[in-house]
Short mmCIF file of C-alpha atoms and ligand atoms in Angstrom, two decimals:
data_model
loop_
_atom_site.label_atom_id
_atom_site.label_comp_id
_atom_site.label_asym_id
_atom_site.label_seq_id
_atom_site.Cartn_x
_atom_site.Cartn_y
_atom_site.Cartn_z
CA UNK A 2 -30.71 46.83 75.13
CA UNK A 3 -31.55 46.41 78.27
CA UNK A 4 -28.61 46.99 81.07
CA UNK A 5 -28.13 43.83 83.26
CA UNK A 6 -28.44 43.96 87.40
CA UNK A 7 -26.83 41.89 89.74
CA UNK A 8 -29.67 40.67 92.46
CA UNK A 9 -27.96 39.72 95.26
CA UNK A 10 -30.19 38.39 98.15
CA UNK A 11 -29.04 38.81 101.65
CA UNK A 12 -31.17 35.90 102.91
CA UNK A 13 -30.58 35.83 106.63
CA UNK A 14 -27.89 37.72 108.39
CA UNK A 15 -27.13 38.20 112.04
CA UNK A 16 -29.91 40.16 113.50
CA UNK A 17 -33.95 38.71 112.60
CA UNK A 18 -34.98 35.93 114.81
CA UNK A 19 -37.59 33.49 113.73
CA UNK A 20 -40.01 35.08 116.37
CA UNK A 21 -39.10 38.42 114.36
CA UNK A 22 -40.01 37.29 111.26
CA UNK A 23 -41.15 33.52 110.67
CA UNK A 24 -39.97 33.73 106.93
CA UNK A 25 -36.20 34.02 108.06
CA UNK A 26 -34.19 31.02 108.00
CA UNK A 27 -32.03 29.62 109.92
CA UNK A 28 -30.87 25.97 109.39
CA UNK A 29 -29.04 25.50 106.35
CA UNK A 30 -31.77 23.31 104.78
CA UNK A 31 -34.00 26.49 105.59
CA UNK A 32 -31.24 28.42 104.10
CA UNK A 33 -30.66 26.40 100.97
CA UNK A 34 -34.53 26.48 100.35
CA UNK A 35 -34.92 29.97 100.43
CA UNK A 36 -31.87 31.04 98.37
CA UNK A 37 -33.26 28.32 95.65
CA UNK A 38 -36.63 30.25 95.67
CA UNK A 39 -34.64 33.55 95.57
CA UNK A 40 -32.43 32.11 92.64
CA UNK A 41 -35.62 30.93 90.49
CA UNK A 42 -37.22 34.53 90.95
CA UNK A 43 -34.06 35.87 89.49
CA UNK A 44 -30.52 36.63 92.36
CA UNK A 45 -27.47 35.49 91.12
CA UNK A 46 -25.81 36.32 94.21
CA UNK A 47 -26.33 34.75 97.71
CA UNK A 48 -24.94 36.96 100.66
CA UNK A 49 -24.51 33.99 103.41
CA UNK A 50 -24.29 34.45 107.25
CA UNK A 51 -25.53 31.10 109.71
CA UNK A 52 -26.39 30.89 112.62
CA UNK A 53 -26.10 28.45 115.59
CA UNK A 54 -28.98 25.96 116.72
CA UNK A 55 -29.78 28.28 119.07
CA UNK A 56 -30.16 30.93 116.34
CA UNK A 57 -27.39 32.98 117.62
CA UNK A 58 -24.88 34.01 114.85
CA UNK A 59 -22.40 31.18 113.81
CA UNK A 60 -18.78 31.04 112.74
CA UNK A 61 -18.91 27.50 112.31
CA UNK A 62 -17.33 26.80 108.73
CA UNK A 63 -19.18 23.67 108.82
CA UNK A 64 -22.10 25.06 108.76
CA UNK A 65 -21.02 27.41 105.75
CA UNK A 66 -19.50 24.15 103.92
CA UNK A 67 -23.18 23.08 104.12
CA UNK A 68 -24.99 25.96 102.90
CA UNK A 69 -22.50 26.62 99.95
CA UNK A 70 -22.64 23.18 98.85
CA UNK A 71 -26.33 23.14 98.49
CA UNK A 72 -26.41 26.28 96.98
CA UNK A 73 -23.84 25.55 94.58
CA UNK A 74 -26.32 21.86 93.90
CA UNK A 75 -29.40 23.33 93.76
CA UNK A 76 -28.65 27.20 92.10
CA UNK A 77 -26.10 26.30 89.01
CA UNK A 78 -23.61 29.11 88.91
CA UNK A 79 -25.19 31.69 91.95
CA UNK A 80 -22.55 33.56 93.07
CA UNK A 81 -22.10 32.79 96.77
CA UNK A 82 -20.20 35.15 99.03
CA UNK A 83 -19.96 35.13 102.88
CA UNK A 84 -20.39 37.26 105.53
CA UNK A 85 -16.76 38.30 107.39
CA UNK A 86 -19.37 41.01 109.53
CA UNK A 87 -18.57 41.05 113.76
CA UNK A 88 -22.03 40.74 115.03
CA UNK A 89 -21.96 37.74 117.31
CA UNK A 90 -18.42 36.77 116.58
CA UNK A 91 -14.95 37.59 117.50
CA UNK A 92 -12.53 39.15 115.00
CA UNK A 93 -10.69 35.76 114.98
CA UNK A 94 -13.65 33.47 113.98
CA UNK A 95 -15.06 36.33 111.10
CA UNK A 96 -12.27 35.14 108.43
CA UNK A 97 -12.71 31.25 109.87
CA UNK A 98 -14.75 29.64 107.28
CA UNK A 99 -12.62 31.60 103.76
CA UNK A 100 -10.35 28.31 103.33
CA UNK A 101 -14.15 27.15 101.89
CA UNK A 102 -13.03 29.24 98.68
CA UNK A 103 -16.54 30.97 98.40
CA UNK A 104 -16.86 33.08 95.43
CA UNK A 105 -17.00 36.21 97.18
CA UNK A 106 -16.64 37.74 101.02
CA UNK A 107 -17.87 41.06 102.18
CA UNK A 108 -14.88 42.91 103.87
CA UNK A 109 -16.02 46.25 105.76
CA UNK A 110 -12.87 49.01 105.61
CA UNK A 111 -13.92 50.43 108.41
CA UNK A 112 -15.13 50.66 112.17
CA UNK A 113 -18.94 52.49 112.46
CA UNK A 114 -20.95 52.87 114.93
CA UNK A 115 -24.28 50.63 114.70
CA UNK A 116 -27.31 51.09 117.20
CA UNK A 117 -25.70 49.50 120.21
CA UNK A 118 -22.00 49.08 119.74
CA UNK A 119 -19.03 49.70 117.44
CA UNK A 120 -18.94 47.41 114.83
CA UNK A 121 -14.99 47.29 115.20
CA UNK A 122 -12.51 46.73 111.92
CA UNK A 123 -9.51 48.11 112.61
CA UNK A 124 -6.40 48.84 109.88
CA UNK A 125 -4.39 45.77 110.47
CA UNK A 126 -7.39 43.18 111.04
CA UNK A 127 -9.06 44.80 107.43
CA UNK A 128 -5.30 44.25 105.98
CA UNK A 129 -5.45 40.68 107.39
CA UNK A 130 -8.99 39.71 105.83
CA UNK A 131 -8.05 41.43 102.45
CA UNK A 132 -5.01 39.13 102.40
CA UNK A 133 -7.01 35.79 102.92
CA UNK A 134 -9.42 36.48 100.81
CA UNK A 135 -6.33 37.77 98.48
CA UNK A 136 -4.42 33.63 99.35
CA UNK A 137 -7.84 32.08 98.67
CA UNK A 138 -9.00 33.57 95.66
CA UNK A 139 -11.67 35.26 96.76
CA UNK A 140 -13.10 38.64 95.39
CA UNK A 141 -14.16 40.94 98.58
CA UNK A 142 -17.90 42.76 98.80
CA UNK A 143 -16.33 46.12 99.97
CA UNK A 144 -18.82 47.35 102.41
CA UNK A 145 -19.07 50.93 103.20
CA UNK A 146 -20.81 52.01 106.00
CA UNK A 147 -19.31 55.22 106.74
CA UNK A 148 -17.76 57.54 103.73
CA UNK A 149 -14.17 57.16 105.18
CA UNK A 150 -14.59 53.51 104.25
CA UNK A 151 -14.47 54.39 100.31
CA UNK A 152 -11.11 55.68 100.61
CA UNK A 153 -9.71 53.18 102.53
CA UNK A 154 -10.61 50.57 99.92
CA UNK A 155 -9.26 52.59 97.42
CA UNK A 156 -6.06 53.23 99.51
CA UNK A 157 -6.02 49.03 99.94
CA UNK A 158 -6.04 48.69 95.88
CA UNK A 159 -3.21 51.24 95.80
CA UNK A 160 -1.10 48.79 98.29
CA UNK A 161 -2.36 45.68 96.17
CA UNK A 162 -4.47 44.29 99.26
CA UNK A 163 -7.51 44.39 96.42
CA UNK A 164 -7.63 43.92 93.34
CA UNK A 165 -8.94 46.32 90.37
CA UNK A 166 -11.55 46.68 89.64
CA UNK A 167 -13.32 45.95 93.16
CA UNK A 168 -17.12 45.58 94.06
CA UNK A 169 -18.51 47.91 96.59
CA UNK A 170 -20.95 48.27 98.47
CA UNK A 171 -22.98 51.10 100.21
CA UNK A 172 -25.01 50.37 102.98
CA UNK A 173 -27.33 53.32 104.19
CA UNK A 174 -30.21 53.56 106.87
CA UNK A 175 -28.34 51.95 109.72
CA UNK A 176 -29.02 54.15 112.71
CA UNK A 177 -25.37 56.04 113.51
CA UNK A 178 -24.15 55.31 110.26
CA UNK A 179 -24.83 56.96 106.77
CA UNK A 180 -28.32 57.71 106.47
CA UNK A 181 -31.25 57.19 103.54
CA UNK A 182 -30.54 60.99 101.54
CA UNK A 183 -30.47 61.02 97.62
CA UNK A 184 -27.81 63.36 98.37
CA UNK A 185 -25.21 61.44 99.92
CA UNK A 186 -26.09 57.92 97.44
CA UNK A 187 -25.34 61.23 94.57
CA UNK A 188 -22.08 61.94 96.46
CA UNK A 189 -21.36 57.78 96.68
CA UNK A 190 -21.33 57.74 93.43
CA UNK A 191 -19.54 60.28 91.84
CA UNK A 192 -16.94 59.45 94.58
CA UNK A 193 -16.64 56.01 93.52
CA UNK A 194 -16.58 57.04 89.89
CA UNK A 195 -13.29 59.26 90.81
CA UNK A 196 -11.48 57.23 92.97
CA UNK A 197 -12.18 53.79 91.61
CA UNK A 198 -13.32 54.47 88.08
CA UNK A 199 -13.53 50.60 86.98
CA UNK A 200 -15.22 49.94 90.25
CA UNK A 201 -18.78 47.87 90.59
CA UNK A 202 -21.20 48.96 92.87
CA UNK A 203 -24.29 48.38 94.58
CA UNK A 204 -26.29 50.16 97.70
CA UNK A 205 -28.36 48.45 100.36
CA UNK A 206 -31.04 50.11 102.18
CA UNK A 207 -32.29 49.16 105.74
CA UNK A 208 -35.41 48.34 106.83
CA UNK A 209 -38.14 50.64 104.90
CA UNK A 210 -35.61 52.11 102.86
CA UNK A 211 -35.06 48.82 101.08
CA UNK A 212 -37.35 49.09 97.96
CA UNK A 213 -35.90 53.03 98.27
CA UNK A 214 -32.62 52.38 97.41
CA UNK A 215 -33.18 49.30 95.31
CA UNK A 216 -35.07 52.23 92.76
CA UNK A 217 -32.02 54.39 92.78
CA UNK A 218 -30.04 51.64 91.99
CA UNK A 219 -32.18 50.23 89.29
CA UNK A 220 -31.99 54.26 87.67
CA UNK A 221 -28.49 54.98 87.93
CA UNK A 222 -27.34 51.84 86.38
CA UNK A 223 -26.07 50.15 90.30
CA UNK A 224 -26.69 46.76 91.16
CA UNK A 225 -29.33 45.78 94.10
CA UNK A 226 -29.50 44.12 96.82
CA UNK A 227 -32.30 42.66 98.64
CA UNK A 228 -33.53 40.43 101.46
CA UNK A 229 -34.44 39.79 104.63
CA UNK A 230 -30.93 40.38 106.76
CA UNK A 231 -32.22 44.14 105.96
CA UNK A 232 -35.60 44.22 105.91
CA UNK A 233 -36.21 42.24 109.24
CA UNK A 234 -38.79 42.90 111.18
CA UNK A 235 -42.61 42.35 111.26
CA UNK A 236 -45.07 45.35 111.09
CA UNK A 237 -45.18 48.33 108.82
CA UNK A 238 -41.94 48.43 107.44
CA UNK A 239 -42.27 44.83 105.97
CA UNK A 240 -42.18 44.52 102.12
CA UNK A 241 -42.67 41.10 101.49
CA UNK A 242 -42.85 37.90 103.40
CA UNK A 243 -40.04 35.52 101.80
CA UNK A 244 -36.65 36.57 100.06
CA UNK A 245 -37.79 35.33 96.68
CA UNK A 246 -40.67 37.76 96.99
CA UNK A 247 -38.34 40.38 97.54
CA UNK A 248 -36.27 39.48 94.62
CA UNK A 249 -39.60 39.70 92.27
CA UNK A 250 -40.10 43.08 93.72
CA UNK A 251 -37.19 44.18 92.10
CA UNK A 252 -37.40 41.69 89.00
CA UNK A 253 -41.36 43.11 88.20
CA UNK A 254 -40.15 46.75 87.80
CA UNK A 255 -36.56 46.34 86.30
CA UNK A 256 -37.98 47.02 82.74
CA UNK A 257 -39.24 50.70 83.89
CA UNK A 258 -35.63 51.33 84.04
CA UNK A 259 -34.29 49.56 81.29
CA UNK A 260 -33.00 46.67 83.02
CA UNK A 261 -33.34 43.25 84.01
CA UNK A 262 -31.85 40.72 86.23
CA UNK A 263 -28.27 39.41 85.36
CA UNK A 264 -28.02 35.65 84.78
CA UNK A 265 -25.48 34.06 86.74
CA UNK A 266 -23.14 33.44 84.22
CA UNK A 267 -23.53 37.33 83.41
CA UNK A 268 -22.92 38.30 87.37
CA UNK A 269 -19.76 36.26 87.00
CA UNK A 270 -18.28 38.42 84.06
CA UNK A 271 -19.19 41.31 85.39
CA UNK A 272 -18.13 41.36 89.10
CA UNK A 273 -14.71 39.73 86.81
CA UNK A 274 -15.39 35.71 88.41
CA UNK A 275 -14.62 32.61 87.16
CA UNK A 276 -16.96 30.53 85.44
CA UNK A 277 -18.89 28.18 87.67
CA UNK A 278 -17.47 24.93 88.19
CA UNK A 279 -20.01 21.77 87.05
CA UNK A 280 -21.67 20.35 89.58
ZN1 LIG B 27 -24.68 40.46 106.12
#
């Protein structure tokens, strides 16, 4: 029987500008749009950031209200989680929109450095978001961009901040932070295995490494994740030209591993969510 993956399409995050790539959108109609195209070719989960008129990166919850409530029209059950990430946006604004109840929020552990600045999440500020998210009923997206960052989540179960089992994520290829190496995805995971044994997880890859790391995933029985927030730019790198295109990349070779793509209602019981509601 084939194992089920979680697709989870990061559809426009904080960096690719419209003059970067055309496909990436930015208004939430553009945004509902593409993560209905994305949901059709087979992502249950929608990994939300929005961005201002002027493109730049948004904390406005009323512009995440929008998004999630055409999501949650137009994709029955998608999991939709929210992006809590700094670029753009002062620590105080990153937790602004979670009284929206999404399903999920990603909640990085950690500080790293990224290509041009810290991305900043110190102890009591990661204690802070884990505890809204906690109040609202909201399951984090652990992100790990630096080892240290596994531990800490694990250390933030032990002190009932999150609760077990928790959903991880590895990110890898960011420039300063954990690079693209078999070795150290092989290391991810038989850390994760130890120190949170009922523990979900998935990796994203940046830029060319995408479709890399969505492979290792797809073999070693992880969850993927795809889209354009990592896979931004024109040129050679480019995989694909619209987020549901990158979600049939995946979809089209998930049977030579013995997989295929999670229905919603599936992502739901296994990242341990509540049914969706009826729209
Ligand atoms: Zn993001």
């Amino acid at each position: 029987m084939a194992e089920p993956v979680i697709i989870t399409v990061a559809i426009t995050g904080a960096l690719p500008r419209k003059k970067d790539n055309p496909a990436v959108p930015v208004t939430p109609t553009e945004q509902i749009e593409s993560t209905h195209e994305a949901f059709e070719a087979g992502a249950s989960l929608v990994h939300i950031h929005v961005r201002n008129p002027d493109e730049s990166p948004s904390s406005d919850p009323a512009l995440y209200g929008r998004v999630q409530e055409g999501v949650r029209k137009h994709c029955p059950g998608m999991i939709v989680q929210f992006s809590t990430g700094g670029r753009g946006r002062d620590q105080a604004a990153r937790g602004a929109m979670l009284h929206l109840k999404p399903d999920m929020a990603s909640l990085a552990t950690g500080s790293v450095n990224f290509p041009d600045r810290i991305y900043e999440n110190p102890p009591d500020f990661v204690d802070g978001l884990a505890r809204t998210m906690l109040d609202n009923g909201i399951k984090p997206e652990v992100e790990v961009f630096d080892l240290a960052m596994l531990y800490s989540a694990a250390n933030l179960v032990k002190r009932g901040l999150l609760k077990d089992p928790p959903h991880v994520q590895f990110v890898m290829g960011i420039p300063n932070a954990m690079p693209v190496r078999r070795s150290i995805f092989d290391f991810l995971r038989s850390e994760i295995a130890d120190v949170l044994p009922k523990a979900t997880w998935v990796a994203a890859g940046i830029g060319r490494y995408q479709w890399e790391v969505n492979q290792w995933c797809l073999a070693t029985g992880g969850h993927c994740r795809t889209g354009l927030e990592d896979n931004l730019r024109a040129g050679p790198d480019r995989l694909a030209s619209s987020n549901a295109e990158l979600v049939r990349k995946i979809v089209d070779d998930c049977s030579r591993f013995d997989r295929r793509p999670a229905t919603p209602a599936e992502a739901r019981q296994i990242l341990g969510l509540a049914p969706a509601a009826p729209s």
